[in-house]
PDB file of C-alpha atoms in Angstrom:
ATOM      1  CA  UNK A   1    -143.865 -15.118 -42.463  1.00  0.00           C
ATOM      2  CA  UNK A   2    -145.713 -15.483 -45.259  1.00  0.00           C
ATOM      3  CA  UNK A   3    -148.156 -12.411 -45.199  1.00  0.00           C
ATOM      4  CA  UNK A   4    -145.138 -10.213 -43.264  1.00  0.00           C
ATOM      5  CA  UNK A   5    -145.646  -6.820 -44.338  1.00  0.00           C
ATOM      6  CA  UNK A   6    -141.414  -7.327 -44.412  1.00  0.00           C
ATOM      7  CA  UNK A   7    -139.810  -8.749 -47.595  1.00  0.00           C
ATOM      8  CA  UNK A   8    -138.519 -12.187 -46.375  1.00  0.00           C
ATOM      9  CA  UNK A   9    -136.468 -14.454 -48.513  1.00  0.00           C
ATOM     10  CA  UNK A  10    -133.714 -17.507 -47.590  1.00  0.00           C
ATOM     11  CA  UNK A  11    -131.396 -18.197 -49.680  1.00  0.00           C
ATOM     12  CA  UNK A  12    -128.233 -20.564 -50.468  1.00  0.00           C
ATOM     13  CA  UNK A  13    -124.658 -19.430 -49.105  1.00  0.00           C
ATOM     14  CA  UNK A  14    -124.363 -19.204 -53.413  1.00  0.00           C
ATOM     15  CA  UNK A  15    -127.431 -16.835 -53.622  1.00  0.00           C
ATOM     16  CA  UNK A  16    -130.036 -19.394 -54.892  1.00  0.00           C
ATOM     17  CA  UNK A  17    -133.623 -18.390 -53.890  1.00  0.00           C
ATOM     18  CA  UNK A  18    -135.104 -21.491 -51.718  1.00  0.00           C
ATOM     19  CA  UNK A  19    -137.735 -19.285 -50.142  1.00  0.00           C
ATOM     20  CA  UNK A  20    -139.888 -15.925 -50.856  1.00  0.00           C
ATOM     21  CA  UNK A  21    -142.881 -14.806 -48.866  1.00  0.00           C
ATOM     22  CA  UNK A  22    -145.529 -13.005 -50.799  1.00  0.00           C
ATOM     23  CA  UNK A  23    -144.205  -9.817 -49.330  1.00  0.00           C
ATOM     24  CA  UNK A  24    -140.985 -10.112 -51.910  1.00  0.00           C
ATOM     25  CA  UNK A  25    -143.108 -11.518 -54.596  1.00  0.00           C
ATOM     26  CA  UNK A  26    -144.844  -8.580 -55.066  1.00  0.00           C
ATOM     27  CA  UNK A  27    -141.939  -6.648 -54.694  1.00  0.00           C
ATOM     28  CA  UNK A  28    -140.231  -7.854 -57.400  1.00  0.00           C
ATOM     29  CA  UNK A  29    -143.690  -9.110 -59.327  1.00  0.00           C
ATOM     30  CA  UNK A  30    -142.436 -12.488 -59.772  1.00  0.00           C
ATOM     31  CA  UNK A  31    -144.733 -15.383 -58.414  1.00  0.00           C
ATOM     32  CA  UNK A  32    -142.849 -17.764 -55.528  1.00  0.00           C
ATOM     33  CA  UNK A  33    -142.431 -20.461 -58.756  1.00  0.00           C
ATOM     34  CA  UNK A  34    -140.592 -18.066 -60.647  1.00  0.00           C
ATOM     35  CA  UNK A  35    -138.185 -16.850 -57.705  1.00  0.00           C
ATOM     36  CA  UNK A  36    -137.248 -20.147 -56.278  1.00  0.00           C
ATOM     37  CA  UNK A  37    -134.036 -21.666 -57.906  1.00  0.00           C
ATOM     38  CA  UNK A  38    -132.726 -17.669 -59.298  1.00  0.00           C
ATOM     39  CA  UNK A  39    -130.171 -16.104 -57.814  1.00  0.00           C
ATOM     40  CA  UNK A  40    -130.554 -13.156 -55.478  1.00  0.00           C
ATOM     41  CA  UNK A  41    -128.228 -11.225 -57.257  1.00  0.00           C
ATOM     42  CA  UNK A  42    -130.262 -10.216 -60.265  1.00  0.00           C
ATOM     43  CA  UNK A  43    -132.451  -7.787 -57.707  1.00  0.00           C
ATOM     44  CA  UNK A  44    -129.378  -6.039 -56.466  1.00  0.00           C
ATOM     45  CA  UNK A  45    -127.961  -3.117 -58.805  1.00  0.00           C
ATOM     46  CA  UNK A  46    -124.708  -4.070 -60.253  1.00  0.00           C
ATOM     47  CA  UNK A  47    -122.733  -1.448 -58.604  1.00  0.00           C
ATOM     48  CA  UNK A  48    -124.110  -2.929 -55.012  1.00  0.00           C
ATOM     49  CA  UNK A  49    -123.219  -6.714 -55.759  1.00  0.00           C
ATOM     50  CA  UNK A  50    -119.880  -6.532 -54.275  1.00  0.00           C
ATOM     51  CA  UNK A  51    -120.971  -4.555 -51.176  1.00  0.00           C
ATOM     52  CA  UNK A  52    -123.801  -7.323 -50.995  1.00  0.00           C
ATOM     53  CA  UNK A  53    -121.677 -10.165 -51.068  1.00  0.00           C
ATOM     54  CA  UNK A  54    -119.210  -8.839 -48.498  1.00  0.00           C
ATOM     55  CA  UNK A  55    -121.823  -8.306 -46.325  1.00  0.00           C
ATOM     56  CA  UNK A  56    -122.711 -12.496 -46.935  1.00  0.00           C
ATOM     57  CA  UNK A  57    -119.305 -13.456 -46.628  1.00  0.00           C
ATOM     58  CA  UNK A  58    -118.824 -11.356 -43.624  1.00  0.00           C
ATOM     59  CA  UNK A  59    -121.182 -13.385 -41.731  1.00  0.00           C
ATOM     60  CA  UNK A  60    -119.729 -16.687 -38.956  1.00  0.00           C
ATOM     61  CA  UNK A  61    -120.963 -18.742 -36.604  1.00  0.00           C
ATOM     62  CA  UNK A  62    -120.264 -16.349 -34.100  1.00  0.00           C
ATOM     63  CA  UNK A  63    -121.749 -12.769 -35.770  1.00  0.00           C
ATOM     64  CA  UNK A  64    -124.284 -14.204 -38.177  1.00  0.00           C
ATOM     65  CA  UNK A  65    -126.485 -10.921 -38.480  1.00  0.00           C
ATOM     66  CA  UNK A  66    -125.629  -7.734 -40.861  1.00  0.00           C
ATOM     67  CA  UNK A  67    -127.536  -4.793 -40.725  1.00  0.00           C
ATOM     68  CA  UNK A  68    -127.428  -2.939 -43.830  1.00  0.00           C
ATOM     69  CA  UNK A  69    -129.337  -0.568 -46.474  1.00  0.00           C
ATOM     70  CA  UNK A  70    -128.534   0.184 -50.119  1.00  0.00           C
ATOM     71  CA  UNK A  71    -131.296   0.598 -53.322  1.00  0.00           C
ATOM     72  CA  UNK A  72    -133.344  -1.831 -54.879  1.00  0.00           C
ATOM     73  CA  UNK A  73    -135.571  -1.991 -57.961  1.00  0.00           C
ATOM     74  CA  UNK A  74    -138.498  -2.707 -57.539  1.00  0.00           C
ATOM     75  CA  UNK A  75    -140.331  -4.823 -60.463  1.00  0.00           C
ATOM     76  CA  UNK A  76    -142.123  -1.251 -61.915  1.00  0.00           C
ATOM     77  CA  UNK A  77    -138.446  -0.127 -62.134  1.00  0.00           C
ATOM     78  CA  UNK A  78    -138.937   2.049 -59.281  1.00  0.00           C
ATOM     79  CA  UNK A  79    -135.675   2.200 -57.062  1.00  0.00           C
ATOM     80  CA  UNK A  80    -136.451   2.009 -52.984  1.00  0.00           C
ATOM     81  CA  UNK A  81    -133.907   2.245 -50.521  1.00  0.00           C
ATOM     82  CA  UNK A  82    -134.072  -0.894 -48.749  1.00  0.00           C
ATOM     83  CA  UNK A  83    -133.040  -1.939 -44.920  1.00  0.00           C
ATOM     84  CA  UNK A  84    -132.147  -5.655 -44.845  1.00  0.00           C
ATOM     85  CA  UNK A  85    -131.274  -7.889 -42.197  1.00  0.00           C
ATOM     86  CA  UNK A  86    -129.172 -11.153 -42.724  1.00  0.00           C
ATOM     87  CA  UNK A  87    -129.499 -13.941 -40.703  1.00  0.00           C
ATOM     88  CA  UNK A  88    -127.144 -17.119 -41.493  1.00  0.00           C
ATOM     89  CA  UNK A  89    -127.917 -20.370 -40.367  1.00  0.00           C
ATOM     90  CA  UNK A  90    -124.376 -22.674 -39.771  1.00  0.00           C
ATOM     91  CA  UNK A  91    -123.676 -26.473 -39.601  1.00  0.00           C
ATOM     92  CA  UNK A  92    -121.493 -28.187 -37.117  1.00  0.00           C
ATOM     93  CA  UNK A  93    -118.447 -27.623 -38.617  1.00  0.00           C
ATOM     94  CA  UNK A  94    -118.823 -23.812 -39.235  1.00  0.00           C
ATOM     95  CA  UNK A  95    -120.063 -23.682 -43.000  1.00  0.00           C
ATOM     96  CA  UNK A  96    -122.965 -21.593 -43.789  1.00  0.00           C
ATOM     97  CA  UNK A  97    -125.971 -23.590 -45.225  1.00  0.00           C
ATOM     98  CA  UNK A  98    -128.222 -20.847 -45.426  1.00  0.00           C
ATOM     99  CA  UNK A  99    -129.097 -17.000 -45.179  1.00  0.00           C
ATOM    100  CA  UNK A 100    -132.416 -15.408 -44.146  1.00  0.00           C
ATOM    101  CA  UNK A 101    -133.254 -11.774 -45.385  1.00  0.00           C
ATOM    102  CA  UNK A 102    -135.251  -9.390 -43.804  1.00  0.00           C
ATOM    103  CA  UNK A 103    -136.262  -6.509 -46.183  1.00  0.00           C
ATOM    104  CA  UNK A 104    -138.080  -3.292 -44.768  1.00  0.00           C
ATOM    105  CA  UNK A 105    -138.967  -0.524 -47.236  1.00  0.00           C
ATOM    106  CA  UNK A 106    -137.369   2.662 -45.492  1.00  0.00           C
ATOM    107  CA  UNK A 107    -137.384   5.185 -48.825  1.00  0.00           C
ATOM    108  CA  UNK A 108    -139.310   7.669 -47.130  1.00  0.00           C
ATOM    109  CA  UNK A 109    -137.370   7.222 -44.343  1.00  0.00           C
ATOM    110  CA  UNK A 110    -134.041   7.929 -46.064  1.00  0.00           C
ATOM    111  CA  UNK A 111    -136.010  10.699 -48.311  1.00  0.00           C
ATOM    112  CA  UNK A 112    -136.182  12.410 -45.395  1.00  0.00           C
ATOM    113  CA  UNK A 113    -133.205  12.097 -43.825  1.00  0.00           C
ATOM    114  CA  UNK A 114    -132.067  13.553 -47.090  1.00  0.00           C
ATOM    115  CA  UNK A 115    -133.964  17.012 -47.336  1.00  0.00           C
ATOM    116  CA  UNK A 116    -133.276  17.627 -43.209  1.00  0.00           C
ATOM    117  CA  UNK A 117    -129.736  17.541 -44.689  1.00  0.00           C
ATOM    118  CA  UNK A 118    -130.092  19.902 -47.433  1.00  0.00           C
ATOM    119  CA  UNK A 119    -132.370  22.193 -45.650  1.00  0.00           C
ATOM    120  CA  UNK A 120    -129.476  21.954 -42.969  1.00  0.00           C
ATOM    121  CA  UNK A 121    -127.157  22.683 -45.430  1.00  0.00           C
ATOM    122  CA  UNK A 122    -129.054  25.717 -47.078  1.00  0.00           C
ATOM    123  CA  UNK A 123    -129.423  27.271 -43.760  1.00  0.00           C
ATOM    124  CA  UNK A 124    -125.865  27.025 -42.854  1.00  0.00           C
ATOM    125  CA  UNK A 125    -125.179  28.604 -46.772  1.00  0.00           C
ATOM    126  CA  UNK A 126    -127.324  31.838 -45.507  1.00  0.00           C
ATOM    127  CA  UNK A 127    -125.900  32.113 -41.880  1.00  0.00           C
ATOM    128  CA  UNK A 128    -122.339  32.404 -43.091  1.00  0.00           C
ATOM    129  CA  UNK A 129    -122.954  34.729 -46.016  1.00  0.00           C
ATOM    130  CA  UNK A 130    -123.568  37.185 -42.500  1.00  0.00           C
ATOM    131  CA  UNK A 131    -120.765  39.466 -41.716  1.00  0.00           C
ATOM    132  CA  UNK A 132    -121.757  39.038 -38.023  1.00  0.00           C
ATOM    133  CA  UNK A 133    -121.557  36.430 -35.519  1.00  0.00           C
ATOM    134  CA  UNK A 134    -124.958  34.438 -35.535  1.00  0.00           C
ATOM    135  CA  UNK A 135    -125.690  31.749 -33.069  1.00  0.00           C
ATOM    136  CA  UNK A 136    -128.148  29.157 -31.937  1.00  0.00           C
ATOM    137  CA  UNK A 137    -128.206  28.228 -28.193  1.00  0.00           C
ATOM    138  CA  UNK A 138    -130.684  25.280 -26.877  1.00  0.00           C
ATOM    139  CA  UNK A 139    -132.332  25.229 -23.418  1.00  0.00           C
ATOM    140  CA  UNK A 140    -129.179  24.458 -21.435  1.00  0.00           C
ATOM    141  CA  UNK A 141    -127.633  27.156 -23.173  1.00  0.00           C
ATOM    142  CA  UNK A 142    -125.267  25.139 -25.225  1.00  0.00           C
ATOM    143  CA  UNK A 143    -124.328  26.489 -28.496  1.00  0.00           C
ATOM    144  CA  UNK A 144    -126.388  24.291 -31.068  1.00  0.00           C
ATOM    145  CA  UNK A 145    -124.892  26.274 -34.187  1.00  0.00           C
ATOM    146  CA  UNK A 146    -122.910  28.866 -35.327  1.00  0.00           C
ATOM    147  CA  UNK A 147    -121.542  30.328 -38.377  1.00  0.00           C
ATOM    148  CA  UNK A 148    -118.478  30.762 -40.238  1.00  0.00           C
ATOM    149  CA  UNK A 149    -118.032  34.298 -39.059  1.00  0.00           C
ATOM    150  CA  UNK A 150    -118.468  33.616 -35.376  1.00  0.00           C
ATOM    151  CA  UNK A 151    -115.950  30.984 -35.534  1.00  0.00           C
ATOM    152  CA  UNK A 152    -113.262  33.829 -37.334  1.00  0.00           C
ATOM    153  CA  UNK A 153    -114.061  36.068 -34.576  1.00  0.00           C
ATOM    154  CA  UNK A 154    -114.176  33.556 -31.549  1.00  0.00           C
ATOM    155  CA  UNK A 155    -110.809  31.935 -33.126  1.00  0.00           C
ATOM    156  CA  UNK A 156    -112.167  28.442 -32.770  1.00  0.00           C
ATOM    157  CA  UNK A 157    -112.766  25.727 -35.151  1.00  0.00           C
ATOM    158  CA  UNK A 158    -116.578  24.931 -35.543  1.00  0.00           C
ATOM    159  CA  UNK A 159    -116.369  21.402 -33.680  1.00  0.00           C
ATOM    160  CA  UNK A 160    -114.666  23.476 -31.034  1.00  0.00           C
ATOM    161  CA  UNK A 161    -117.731  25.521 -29.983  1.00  0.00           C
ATOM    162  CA  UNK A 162    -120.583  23.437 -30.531  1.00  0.00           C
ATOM    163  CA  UNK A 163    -122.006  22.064 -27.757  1.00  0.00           C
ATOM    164  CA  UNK A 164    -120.023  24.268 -25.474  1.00  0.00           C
ATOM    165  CA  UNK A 165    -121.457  26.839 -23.056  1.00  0.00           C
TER     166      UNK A 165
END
């Protein structure tokens, strides 16, 4: 784990640090000395901490893993959007003892994501500014889109239509 491309930390059900692979270290530009014996918390924006610590409380014996994103900053300031995986560990009697991370820089991912969405949304902005009914169809001839004067016309909502014949 310790060269994983991944940012892997494990950490007390309290959020102490025991653990950070090199991956993390550079990440947040601390050395493994300086890490160990912190609390998690200070690399998690204040308006995530809450979400963050649901997500650890969340966690039993029987559903230990969360899969979740939010933003980090990154040491240069820098904020990434971050996928992390949680992993508690559990003693006989149920407590937690511990809690693996996971961390997998996905920015570009969700970047993405992001401008498909606006571009979606732009496009949709010019079809219904058209006084006519425009359409998209797909290969099975399901309707894949359609505007806001198609759906006046047809008399159906647009969840209606899509998808349909």
């Amino acid at each position: 784990v310790e060269y994983s491309p991944g940012l892997i930390s494990r950490f007390l059900p309290d959020g102490t640090i025991t653990f950070a692979n090199q991956g993390y270290c550079e990440f947040y530009g601390k050395t493994p000395e300086e890490l160990v014996g912190t609390n998690m918390q200070y690399s998690i924006p204040e308006q995530d901490r809450e979400f963050v610590n649901s997500i650890i409380t969340s966690l039993t014996k029987e559903s230990p893993i969360q899969i979740f994103s939010h933003k980090t900053k990154r040491y240069d300031g820098k904020f990434h959007w971050m996928r992390y995986t949680f992993h508690a560990f559990f003693d006989d009697q149920g407590q937690m003892t511990s809690c693996q991370s996971f961390g997998q820089d996905v920015t570009e991912l969700v970047e993405a994501e992001q401008a498909v969405r606006r571009e979606k949304h732009r496009a949709q902005k010019y079809l219904d500014i058209a006084d006519v009914i425009l359409l998209a169809i797909d290969t099975k001839q399901q309707v894949t889109l359609i505007n806001r004067k198609g759906c006046e016309i047809l008399g159906y909502a647009e969840n209606e239509i899509i998808g349909k014949n």
